[in-house]
Amino acid sequence: MVTEQEIWKYLTEVPDPEIPVLSVVDLGVVRKVDLSEDEIKVTITPTYSGCPAMKRMEDDIVEKLNEKGFGKVSVELVLSPAWTTDWITEEARIKLREYGIAPPENEPDKSVLFANPIVVPCPKCGSNNTRMVSQFGSTACKAHYQCNDCLEPFDYFKCLR
Amino acid sequence: MDKNLFEYLLRLGDDSLILGHRLSEWCGHGPILEEDIALTNIALDLIGQTNSILEYAGKVEGAGRNADSLAFLRFDKDYKNCLLVEQPNGDFGVTILRQFFFDAYRVPLFTMLQNSSDEQLAAIAEKSLKETRYHLKHSSEWVIRLGDGTDESHARIQSALDDLWRYTDELFFSDETDADLKARNIIPDAAAVKTEWQKTVQAVLTEATLSVPTNNWKFEGGRKGLHSEHLGYILAELQFMQRAYPNMEW
């Protein structure tokens, strides 16, 4: 009899299609695993409403569990509670940095319109002397930054909460 | 079927759909690469929100329609978006000001909708609010930069303001549909949303050294399906594939 824990372990082998160093579990997208007699139900939540990777994650989860010998797998998408970057694990933050993407910082509430810009350290050289190039980057979840010291352009996984 | 809830979801979903489509027209045409990417990112969020809202609308209606059939297979009078979102992109100033008016409305609306007695609508609002705060931050900063920028940028965004102002009142349109939903605590009071909108708009326009037109001429009609000529052209493009190749998928 398979345990829930085993299923969670298999799910850590499903990579985020856009940031392959992270799994769907690292990202905090998988919310729940339900086992019944003949079916596995995985509940996921989208990072952003329009994130095109969600459908791919759904398919990849089903494919991975089929591959592990589970025939009947369903994936359910729920919106609440809404995903937040706070659910990205500590380990995943280290992986992100090593991959060249700055992990989310502890940002102030977005409802404060004219808040001071946050400091995002460069994932390459560690300098705090960086600047935001654009609040919107290569994917919905990232902003575009550049390091003023080593000049490295980099992605910042922006804080969502 | 809960007819009023269905109607409201169409209004909410069509606003996202039509503005998302309008922004997507900027793809490859942005004034700078970063803005091209920003506008299309915002478009993506809006289309994602549309998907959640219209999918739910289809369930509420219970007639077998889903987000796709509602987005692609209705006639113009069945779209319930406000007139503001269907206005042409114009120059970057027009696009960014239209966006600002919309974002400043959506942030308090989603904030209040989080408390909706309708669970699914509350969940959609909770999700969308987080994204919309980024949109508002982006559009406000540009309104200030352009308004308090060069003579040219100031003149252009002031002209956009003079043109678009007449469409803003419709954001707070309220009829018997809203009254019923309000009574059931499904939606907030439009006047409460308006108060928050006015605060944001006033703060940003002041900082941007822009002035609101003194004439009080207002347009409305979108919520009742009466649109400006622009919607037909949008739909011609939006619906082309489904009309030319019915039920096609890819």
Tab-separated table of C-alpha atoms in Angstrom:
chain	number	residue	atom	x	y	z
A	1	MET	CA	0.000	0.000	0.000
A	2	VAL	CA	1.439	3.313	-1.065
A	3	THR	CA	1.678	6.095	1.490
A	4	GLU	CA	1.004	9.778	1.062
A	5	GLN	CA	4.639	10.427	1.889
A	6	GLU	CA	5.780	8.346	-1.076
A	7	ILE	CA	3.564	10.296	-3.431
A	8	TRP	CA	5.019	13.575	-2.106
A	9	LYS	CA	8.468	12.135	-2.769
A	10	TYR	CA	7.561	11.293	-6.377
A	11	LEU	CA	6.180	14.783	-6.835
A	12	THR	CA	9.574	16.265	-5.927
A	13	GLU	CA	10.741	14.648	-9.174
A	14	VAL	CA	8.340	16.822	-11.212
A	15	PRO	CA	10.222	19.969	-12.228
A	16	ASP	CA	8.745	23.419	-12.781
A	17	PRO	CA	8.797	23.627	-16.609
A	18	GLU	CA	10.152	27.189	-16.542
A	19	ILE	CA	12.582	26.903	-13.600
A	20	PRO	CA	13.700	23.278	-13.827
A	21	VAL	CA	15.924	23.431	-10.704
A	22	LEU	CA	12.737	23.639	-8.655
A	23	SER	CA	10.126	20.945	-8.271
A	24	VAL	CA	6.409	21.615	-8.041
A	25	VAL	CA	6.752	20.797	-4.326
A	26	ASP	CA	9.654	23.257	-3.777
A	27	LEU	CA	7.534	25.939	-5.395
A	28	GLY	CA	4.638	25.328	-3.017
A	29	VAL	CA	2.230	24.648	-5.869
A	30	VAL	CA	1.196	21.214	-4.581
A	31	ARG	CA	-1.218	21.743	-1.705
A	32	LYS	CA	-2.623	18.331	-0.957
A	33	VAL	CA	-2.427	14.654	-1.816
A	34	ASP	CA	-5.477	12.464	-1.253
A	35	LEU	CA	-5.332	8.707	-1.503
A	36	SER	CA	-8.406	6.602	-1.983
A	37	GLU	CA	-8.655	2.944	-2.858
A	38	ASP	CA	-8.026	3.237	-6.552
A	39	GLU	CA	-7.262	6.908	-7.116
A	40	ILE	CA	-4.718	9.572	-6.265
A	41	LYS	CA	-5.945	13.124	-6.174
A	42	VAL	CA	-3.367	15.927	-6.212
A	43	THR	CA	-4.529	19.449	-5.424
A	44	ILE	CA	-2.480	22.295	-6.877
A	45	THR	CA	-2.818	26.077	-6.861
A	46	PRO	CA	-1.652	28.468	-9.605
A	47	THR	CA	1.241	30.854	-9.010
A	48	TYR	CA	-0.325	33.514	-11.257
A	49	SER	CA	-3.828	33.392	-12.791
A	50	GLY	CA	-2.438	33.360	-16.315
A	51	CYS	CA	0.683	31.277	-15.743
A	52	PRO	CA	0.993	29.153	-18.902
A	53	ALA	CA	3.084	26.572	-16.996
A	54	MET	CA	0.116	25.391	-14.898
A	55	LYS	CA	-1.364	23.116	-17.565
A	56	ARG	CA	2.065	21.648	-18.179
A	57	MET	CA	2.540	21.006	-14.435
A	58	GLU	CA	-0.814	19.250	-14.318
A	59	ASP	CA	0.128	16.989	-17.227
A	60	ASP	CA	3.604	16.327	-15.820
A	61	ILE	CA	2.196	15.306	-12.415
A	62	VAL	CA	-0.174	12.823	-14.038
A	63	GLU	CA	2.589	11.505	-16.290
A	64	LYS	CA	5.054	11.075	-13.410
A	65	LEU	CA	2.581	9.167	-11.233
A	66	ASN	CA	1.483	7.014	-14.185
A	67	GLU	CA	5.126	6.231	-14.772
A	68	LYS	CA	5.409	5.149	-11.128
A	69	GLY	CA	2.604	2.697	-11.720
A	70	PHE	CA	-0.465	4.606	-10.562
A	71	GLY	CA	-3.160	4.371	-13.188
A	72	LYS	CA	-5.836	6.701	-11.907
A	73	VAL	CA	-4.536	10.167	-11.090
A	74	SER	CA	-6.502	13.397	-11.036
A	75	VAL	CA	-5.257	16.916	-10.518
A	76	GLU	CA	-7.513	19.583	-9.105
A	77	LEU	CA	-6.803	23.309	-9.331
A	78	VAL	CA	-7.905	25.455	-6.381
A	79	LEU	CA	-7.587	29.242	-6.064
A	80	SER	CA	-7.904	29.703	-2.314
A	81	PRO	CA	-5.859	30.114	-0.213
A	82	ALA	CA	-4.014	32.032	-2.910
A	83	TRP	CA	-0.427	31.047	-3.600
A	84	THR	CA	2.275	33.190	-2.037
A	85	THR	CA	6.052	33.214	-2.466
A	86	ASP	CA	6.193	32.547	1.303
A	87	TRP	CA	5.445	28.913	0.365
A	88	ILE	CA	8.726	28.564	-1.545
A	89	THR	CA	10.895	26.353	0.691
A	90	GLU	CA	14.231	27.466	2.189
A	91	GLU	CA	16.028	24.817	0.201
A	92	ALA	CA	14.398	26.076	-2.988
A	93	ARG	CA	15.607	29.615	-2.277
A	94	ILE	CA	19.195	28.354	-2.197
A	95	LYS	CA	18.642	26.414	-5.427
A	96	LEU	CA	17.185	29.515	-7.081
A	97	ARG	CA	20.185	31.650	-6.116
A	98	GLU	CA	22.619	29.039	-7.386
A	99	TYR	CA	20.663	28.923	-10.635
A	100	GLY	CA	21.125	32.713	-11.051
A	101	ILE	CA	17.645	33.841	-9.983
A	102	ALA	CA	17.370	36.073	-6.930
A	103	PRO	CA	14.792	34.581	-4.512
A	104	PRO	CA	11.899	36.705	-3.173
A	105	GLU	CA	12.847	39.281	-0.515
A	106	ASN	CA	10.711	40.317	2.400
A	107	GLU	CA	8.837	43.076	0.603
A	108	PRO	CA	6.436	45.647	2.003
A	109	ASP	CA	2.774	45.451	1.203
A	110	LYS	CA	2.051	46.319	-2.448
A	111	SER	CA	-0.875	48.463	-1.358
A	112	VAL	CA	1.632	51.116	-0.308
A	113	LEU	CA	1.941	52.864	-3.630
A	114	PHE	CA	5.071	54.900	-3.102
A	115	ALA	CA	7.086	52.553	-0.895
A	116	ASN	CA	10.882	52.645	-1.083
A	117	PRO	CA	12.412	50.169	-3.509
A	118	ILE	CA	13.668	46.953	-1.915
A	119	VAL	CA	17.264	45.727	-1.979
A	120	VAL	CA	17.733	42.603	-4.070
A	121	PRO	CA	21.247	41.133	-3.750
A	122	CYS	CA	22.939	40.002	-6.968
A	123	PRO	CA	22.827	36.182	-7.197
A	124	LYS	CA	26.171	36.227	-9.007
A	125	CYS	CA	28.447	38.414	-6.830
A	126	GLY	CA	26.287	39.037	-3.775
A	127	SER	CA	26.440	42.846	-4.081
A	128	ASN	CA	23.529	44.892	-2.749
A	129	ASN	CA	24.202	47.561	-5.343
A	130	THR	CA	21.582	46.468	-7.872
A	131	ARG	CA	18.766	48.197	-9.733
A	132	MET	CA	15.370	47.187	-11.029
A	133	VAL	CA	15.200	47.361	-14.821
A	134	SER	CA	11.554	46.377	-15.012
A	135	GLN	CA	8.902	45.147	-12.574
A	136	PHE	CA	7.866	42.632	-15.256
A	137	GLY	CA	10.387	40.115	-16.530
A	138	SER	CA	10.717	36.926	-18.546
A	139	THR	CA	7.742	35.230	-16.851
A	140	ALA	CA	4.749	36.454	-14.844
A	141	CYS	CA	6.511	35.649	-11.569
A	142	LYS	CA	9.760	37.507	-12.200
A	143	ALA	CA	11.100	41.053	-12.360
A	144	HIS	CA	14.173	42.089	-14.292
A	145	TYR	CA	17.223	43.437	-12.383
A	146	GLN	CA	20.823	44.334	-13.066
A	147	CYS	CA	23.861	44.385	-10.757
A	148	ASN	CA	25.633	47.760	-10.791
A	149	ASP	CA	28.917	46.163	-9.644
A	150	CYS	CA	29.424	43.012	-11.736
A	151	LEU	CA	26.883	44.212	-14.377
A	152	GLU	CA	25.135	40.839	-14.411
A	153	PRO	CA	21.530	41.133	-15.646
A	154	PHE	CA	19.369	38.776	-13.595
A	155	ASP	CA	15.841	37.659	-12.849
A	156	TYR	CA	14.264	38.351	-9.482
A	157	PHE	CA	11.490	36.046	-8.302
A	158	LYS	CA	9.159	38.747	-7.078
A	159	CYS	CA	7.429	38.624	-3.764
A	160	LEU	CA	3.734	37.760	-3.977
A	161	ARG	CA	1.647	37.816	-0.841
B	1	MET	CA	-29.734	29.656	-12.430
B	2	ASP	CA	-28.671	32.694	-10.404
B	3	LYS	CA	-29.272	35.167	-13.227
B	4	ASN	CA	-27.877	38.190	-11.424
B	5	LEU	CA	-24.679	36.453	-10.389
B	6	PHE	CA	-24.175	35.239	-13.964
B	7	GLU	CA	-24.691	38.791	-15.262
B	8	TYR	CA	-22.204	40.201	-12.753
B	9	LEU	CA	-19.575	37.581	-13.608
B	10	LEU	CA	-19.898	38.523	-17.279
B	11	ARG	CA	-19.306	42.189	-16.421
B	12	LEU	CA	-16.281	41.299	-14.329
B	13	GLY	CA	-14.898	38.720	-16.754
B	14	ASP	CA	-15.486	40.782	-19.903
B	15	ASP	CA	-13.606	43.750	-18.400
B	16	SER	CA	-10.570	41.480	-17.959
B	17	LEU	CA	-11.008	39.834	-21.337
B	18	ILE	CA	-11.326	42.977	-23.424
B	19	LEU	CA	-8.582	44.908	-21.620
B	20	GLY	CA	-6.330	41.848	-21.779
B	21	HIS	CA	-6.942	41.684	-25.520
B	22	ARG	CA	-6.279	45.399	-25.941
B	23	LEU	CA	-2.959	45.104	-24.086
B	24	SER	CA	-1.966	42.081	-26.150
B	25	GLU	CA	-2.121	44.348	-29.217
B	26	TRP	CA	1.042	45.985	-27.853
B	27	CYS	CA	3.002	42.769	-28.268
B	28	GLY	CA	5.979	43.653	-30.449
B	29	HIS	CA	5.028	47.354	-30.515
B	30	GLY	CA	6.019	48.579	-27.028
B	31	PRO	CA	7.960	51.859	-26.828
B	32	ILE	CA	10.845	49.997	-25.169
B	33	LEU	CA	11.466	46.287	-24.713
B	34	GLU	CA	10.759	46.376	-20.954
B	35	GLU	CA	7.366	47.970	-21.527
B	36	ASP	CA	6.516	45.552	-24.298
B	37	ILE	CA	7.137	42.751	-21.795
B	38	ALA	CA	5.325	44.535	-18.951
B	39	LEU	CA	2.162	45.204	-20.973
B	40	THR	CA	1.982	41.652	-22.260
B	41	ASN	CA	2.630	40.275	-18.754
B	42	ILE	CA	-0.307	42.314	-17.472
B	43	ALA	CA	-2.360	41.086	-20.439
B	44	LEU	CA	-1.508	37.522	-19.421
B	45	ASP	CA	-2.658	38.092	-15.835
B	46	LEU	CA	-5.903	39.593	-17.130
B	47	ILE	CA	-6.573	36.694	-19.492
B	48	GLY	CA	-5.819	34.281	-16.634
B	49	GLN	CA	-8.355	36.098	-14.466
B	50	THR	CA	-10.837	36.005	-17.350
B	51	ASN	CA	-10.439	32.259	-17.506
B	52	SER	CA	-11.289	31.805	-13.815
B	53	ILE	CA	-14.207	34.247	-13.926
B	54	LEU	CA	-15.842	33.069	-17.152
B	55	GLU	CA	-15.330	29.403	-16.294
B	56	TYR	CA	-17.253	30.081	-13.100
B	57	ALA	CA	-19.875	32.090	-15.030
B	58	GLY	CA	-20.420	29.026	-17.229
B	59	LYS	CA	-20.975	26.861	-14.148
B	60	VAL	CA	-23.422	29.349	-12.645
B	61	GLU	CA	-25.352	29.490	-15.915
B	62	GLY	CA	-25.457	25.697	-16.090
B	63	ALA	CA	-26.104	25.588	-19.824
B	64	GLY	CA	-22.914	23.784	-20.783
B	65	ARG	CA	-20.872	26.843	-21.721
B	66	ASN	CA	-17.290	27.221	-20.479
B	67	ALA	CA	-14.735	30.059	-20.468
B	68	ASP	CA	-13.843	29.481	-24.119
B	69	SER	CA	-17.373	29.449	-25.458
B	70	LEU	CA	-18.247	32.547	-23.443
B	71	ALA	CA	-15.110	34.398	-24.556
B	72	PHE	CA	-15.256	33.465	-28.216
B	73	LEU	CA	-18.839	32.747	-29.161
B	74	ARG	CA	-21.055	35.589	-28.035
B	75	PHE	CA	-22.345	38.523	-30.091
B	76	ASP	CA	-21.351	42.082	-29.244
B	77	LYS	CA	-24.508	42.956	-27.289
B	78	ASP	CA	-23.893	40.004	-24.964
B	79	TYR	CA	-20.531	41.391	-23.833
B	80	LYS	CA	-20.908	43.395	-20.625
B	81	ASN	CA	-17.528	45.105	-20.282
B	82	CYS	CA	-17.387	48.817	-19.507
B	83	LEU	CA	-16.639	51.245	-22.345
B	84	LEU	CA	-13.274	52.280	-20.860
B	85	VAL	CA	-11.553	48.954	-21.556
B	86	GLU	CA	-12.555	48.800	-25.221
B	87	GLN	CA	-11.175	52.243	-26.078
B	88	PRO	CA	-8.290	52.101	-28.575
B	89	ASN	CA	-4.720	51.909	-27.287
B	90	GLY	CA	-3.769	55.316	-28.737
B	91	ASP	CA	-0.250	56.308	-27.737
B	92	PHE	CA	1.523	54.893	-24.690
B	93	GLY	CA	0.043	57.694	-22.530
B	94	VAL	CA	-3.525	56.684	-23.432
B	95	THR	CA	-2.827	53.003	-22.745
B	96	ILE	CA	-1.150	53.644	-19.401
B	97	LEU	CA	-3.819	56.083	-18.201
B	98	ARG	CA	-6.625	53.696	-19.198
B	99	GLN	CA	-4.751	51.015	-17.261
B	100	PHE	CA	-4.318	53.267	-14.248
B	101	PHE	CA	-8.036	54.130	-14.059
B	102	PHE	CA	-8.850	50.435	-14.320
B	103	ASP	CA	-6.240	49.213	-11.801
B	104	ALA	CA	-7.240	51.879	-9.277
B	105	TYR	CA	-10.797	50.490	-9.534
B	106	ARG	CA	-9.866	46.814	-9.485
B	107	VAL	CA	-7.658	46.936	-6.368
B	108	PRO	CA	-10.411	48.133	-3.972
B	109	LEU	CA	-13.000	46.017	-5.808
B	110	PHE	CA	-11.005	42.789	-5.363
B	111	THR	CA	-10.079	43.772	-1.806
B	112	MET	CA	-13.778	44.024	-0.922
B	113	LEU	CA	-14.829	41.010	-3.011
B	114	GLN	CA	-12.538	38.852	-0.860
B	115	ASN	CA	-15.321	39.070	1.729
B	116	SER	CA	-18.008	37.986	-0.705
B	117	SER	CA	-20.552	35.505	0.613
B	118	ASP	CA	-19.962	33.647	-2.657
B	119	GLU	CA	-16.926	31.435	-1.956
B	120	GLN	CA	-15.693	31.024	-5.506
B	121	LEU	CA	-15.946	34.747	-6.251
B	122	ALA	CA	-14.041	35.469	-3.021
B	123	ALA	CA	-11.326	32.987	-4.049
B	124	ILE	CA	-10.967	34.571	-7.499
B	125	ALA	CA	-10.718	38.018	-5.896
B	126	GLU	CA	-8.101	36.867	-3.379
B	127	LYS	CA	-5.981	35.422	-6.178
B	128	SER	CA	-6.393	38.353	-8.584
B	129	LEU	CA	-5.773	41.063	-5.990
B	130	LYS	CA	-2.134	40.094	-5.525
B	131	GLU	CA	-1.434	40.461	-9.240
B	132	THR	CA	-3.478	43.610	-9.626
B	133	ARG	CA	-1.468	45.428	-6.950
B	134	TYR	CA	1.579	45.054	-9.181
B	135	HIS	CA	-0.387	46.427	-12.123
B	136	LEU	CA	-1.495	49.464	-10.135
B	137	LYS	CA	2.008	50.166	-8.945
B	138	HIS	CA	3.286	49.989	-12.504
B	139	SER	CA	0.574	52.171	-14.066
B	140	SER	CA	0.669	54.795	-11.261
B	141	GLU	CA	4.416	55.198	-11.571
B	142	TRP	CA	4.113	55.742	-15.324
B	143	VAL	CA	1.283	58.272	-14.957
B	144	ILE	CA	3.500	60.272	-12.591
B	145	ARG	CA	6.595	59.915	-14.779
B	146	LEU	CA	4.736	61.081	-17.903
B	147	GLY	CA	2.659	63.799	-16.224
B	148	ASP	CA	5.570	65.265	-14.281
B	149	GLY	CA	8.005	64.626	-17.157
B	150	THR	CA	8.723	66.672	-20.276
B	151	ASP	CA	6.363	69.231	-21.837
B	152	GLU	CA	5.602	66.705	-24.555
B	153	SER	CA	4.829	63.785	-22.218
B	154	HIS	CA	2.742	66.057	-19.984
B	155	ALA	CA	0.708	67.367	-22.922
B	156	ARG	CA	0.099	63.865	-24.249
B	157	ILE	CA	-1.078	62.288	-21.024
B	158	GLN	CA	-3.189	65.354	-20.184
B	159	SER	CA	-4.870	64.927	-23.547
B	160	ALA	CA	-5.443	61.239	-22.748
B	161	LEU	CA	-6.993	62.307	-19.452
B	162	ASP	CA	-9.283	64.826	-21.165
B	163	ASP	CA	-10.443	62.054	-23.483
B	164	LEU	CA	-10.792	59.094	-21.094
B	165	TRP	CA	-12.269	60.856	-18.071
B	166	ARG	CA	-15.828	60.572	-19.429
B	167	TYR	CA	-15.606	56.760	-19.302
B	168	THR	CA	-14.593	56.506	-15.654
B	169	ASP	CA	-18.010	56.960	-14.065
B	170	GLU	CA	-19.251	53.751	-15.652
B	171	LEU	CA	-16.787	51.757	-13.520
B	172	PHE	CA	-19.190	52.407	-10.643
B	173	PHE	CA	-22.342	51.634	-12.604
B	174	SER	CA	-24.963	50.062	-10.414
B	175	ASP	CA	-28.408	48.731	-11.336
B	176	GLU	CA	-30.965	46.233	-9.996
B	177	THR	CA	-28.505	43.374	-10.640
B	178	ASP	CA	-25.959	44.984	-8.318
B	179	ALA	CA	-28.623	45.900	-5.763
B	180	ASP	CA	-29.735	42.271	-5.462
B	181	LEU	CA	-26.161	40.953	-5.176
B	182	LYS	CA	-25.275	43.671	-2.696
B	183	ALA	CA	-28.274	42.699	-0.547
B	184	ARG	CA	-27.004	39.129	-0.491
B	185	ASN	CA	-23.472	40.309	0.456
B	186	ILE	CA	-22.056	38.883	-2.760
B	187	ILE	CA	-20.628	42.196	-3.988
B	188	PRO	CA	-19.603	45.426	-2.233
B	189	ASP	CA	-21.321	48.763	-2.578
B	190	ALA	CA	-20.148	50.519	-5.771
B	191	ALA	CA	-19.976	53.807	-3.847
B	192	ALA	CA	-17.463	52.324	-1.388
B	193	VAL	CA	-15.250	51.198	-4.272
B	194	LYS	CA	-15.574	54.647	-5.824
B	195	THR	CA	-14.398	56.368	-2.644
B	196	GLU	CA	-11.191	54.299	-2.671
B	197	TRP	CA	-10.739	54.895	-6.394
B	198	GLN	CA	-11.062	58.641	-5.949
B	199	LYS	CA	-8.396	58.653	-3.231
B	200	THR	CA	-5.861	56.846	-5.402
B	201	VAL	CA	-6.681	58.859	-8.509
B	202	GLN	CA	-6.448	62.150	-6.693
B	203	ALA	CA	-3.110	61.285	-5.063
B	204	VAL	CA	-1.529	60.108	-8.302
B	205	LEU	CA	-2.893	62.867	-10.556
B	206	THR	CA	-1.738	65.524	-8.081
B	207	GLU	CA	1.748	64.036	-7.976
B	208	ALA	CA	1.671	63.863	-11.780
B	209	THR	CA	0.645	67.586	-12.033
B	210	LEU	CA	-2.389	66.610	-14.130
B	211	SER	CA	-5.828	68.153	-13.928
B	212	VAL	CA	-9.245	66.587	-14.221
B	213	PRO	CA	-11.518	68.032	-16.949
B	214	THR	CA	-14.137	70.413	-15.594
B	215	ASN	CA	-16.987	69.330	-17.850
B	216	ASN	CA	-19.021	66.484	-16.460
B	217	TRP	CA	-20.005	64.690	-19.622
B	218	LYS	CA	-20.219	60.946	-18.923
B	219	PHE	CA	-20.695	57.899	-21.107
B	220	GLU	CA	-22.185	54.569	-20.169
B	221	GLY	CA	-23.763	51.592	-21.882
B	222	GLY	CA	-21.284	48.734	-21.803
B	223	ARG	CA	-22.816	47.088	-18.735
B	224	LYS	CA	-26.089	46.845	-20.683
B	225	GLY	CA	-24.389	45.571	-23.834
B	226	LEU	CA	-24.453	48.923	-25.646
B	227	HIS	CA	-20.905	49.436	-26.851
B	228	SER	CA	-18.813	51.932	-28.753
B	229	GLU	CA	-17.937	51.033	-32.350
B	230	HIS	CA	-14.558	49.712	-31.205
B	231	LEU	CA	-15.836	46.496	-29.631
B	232	GLY	CA	-16.978	45.067	-32.976
B	233	TYR	CA	-13.463	45.385	-34.396
B	234	ILE	CA	-11.973	43.764	-31.297
B	235	LEU	CA	-14.383	40.838	-31.565
B	236	ALA	CA	-13.670	40.399	-35.266
B	237	GLU	CA	-10.060	39.718	-34.378
B	238	LEU	CA	-10.675	37.916	-31.087
B	239	GLN	CA	-13.233	35.508	-32.542
B	240	PHE	CA	-11.734	34.970	-35.975
B	241	MET	CA	-10.353	31.464	-35.403
B	242	GLN	CA	-13.482	30.059	-33.745
B	243	ARG	CA	-15.761	31.604	-36.357
B	244	ALA	CA	-13.648	30.472	-39.314
B	245	TYR	CA	-12.885	27.008	-37.912
B	246	PRO	CA	-15.680	26.129	-35.450
B	247	ASN	CA	-14.551	24.088	-32.423
B	248	MET	CA	-10.923	24.113	-33.507
B	249	GLU	CA	-8.354	23.386	-30.794
B	250	TRP	CA	-4.596	23.487	-30.603
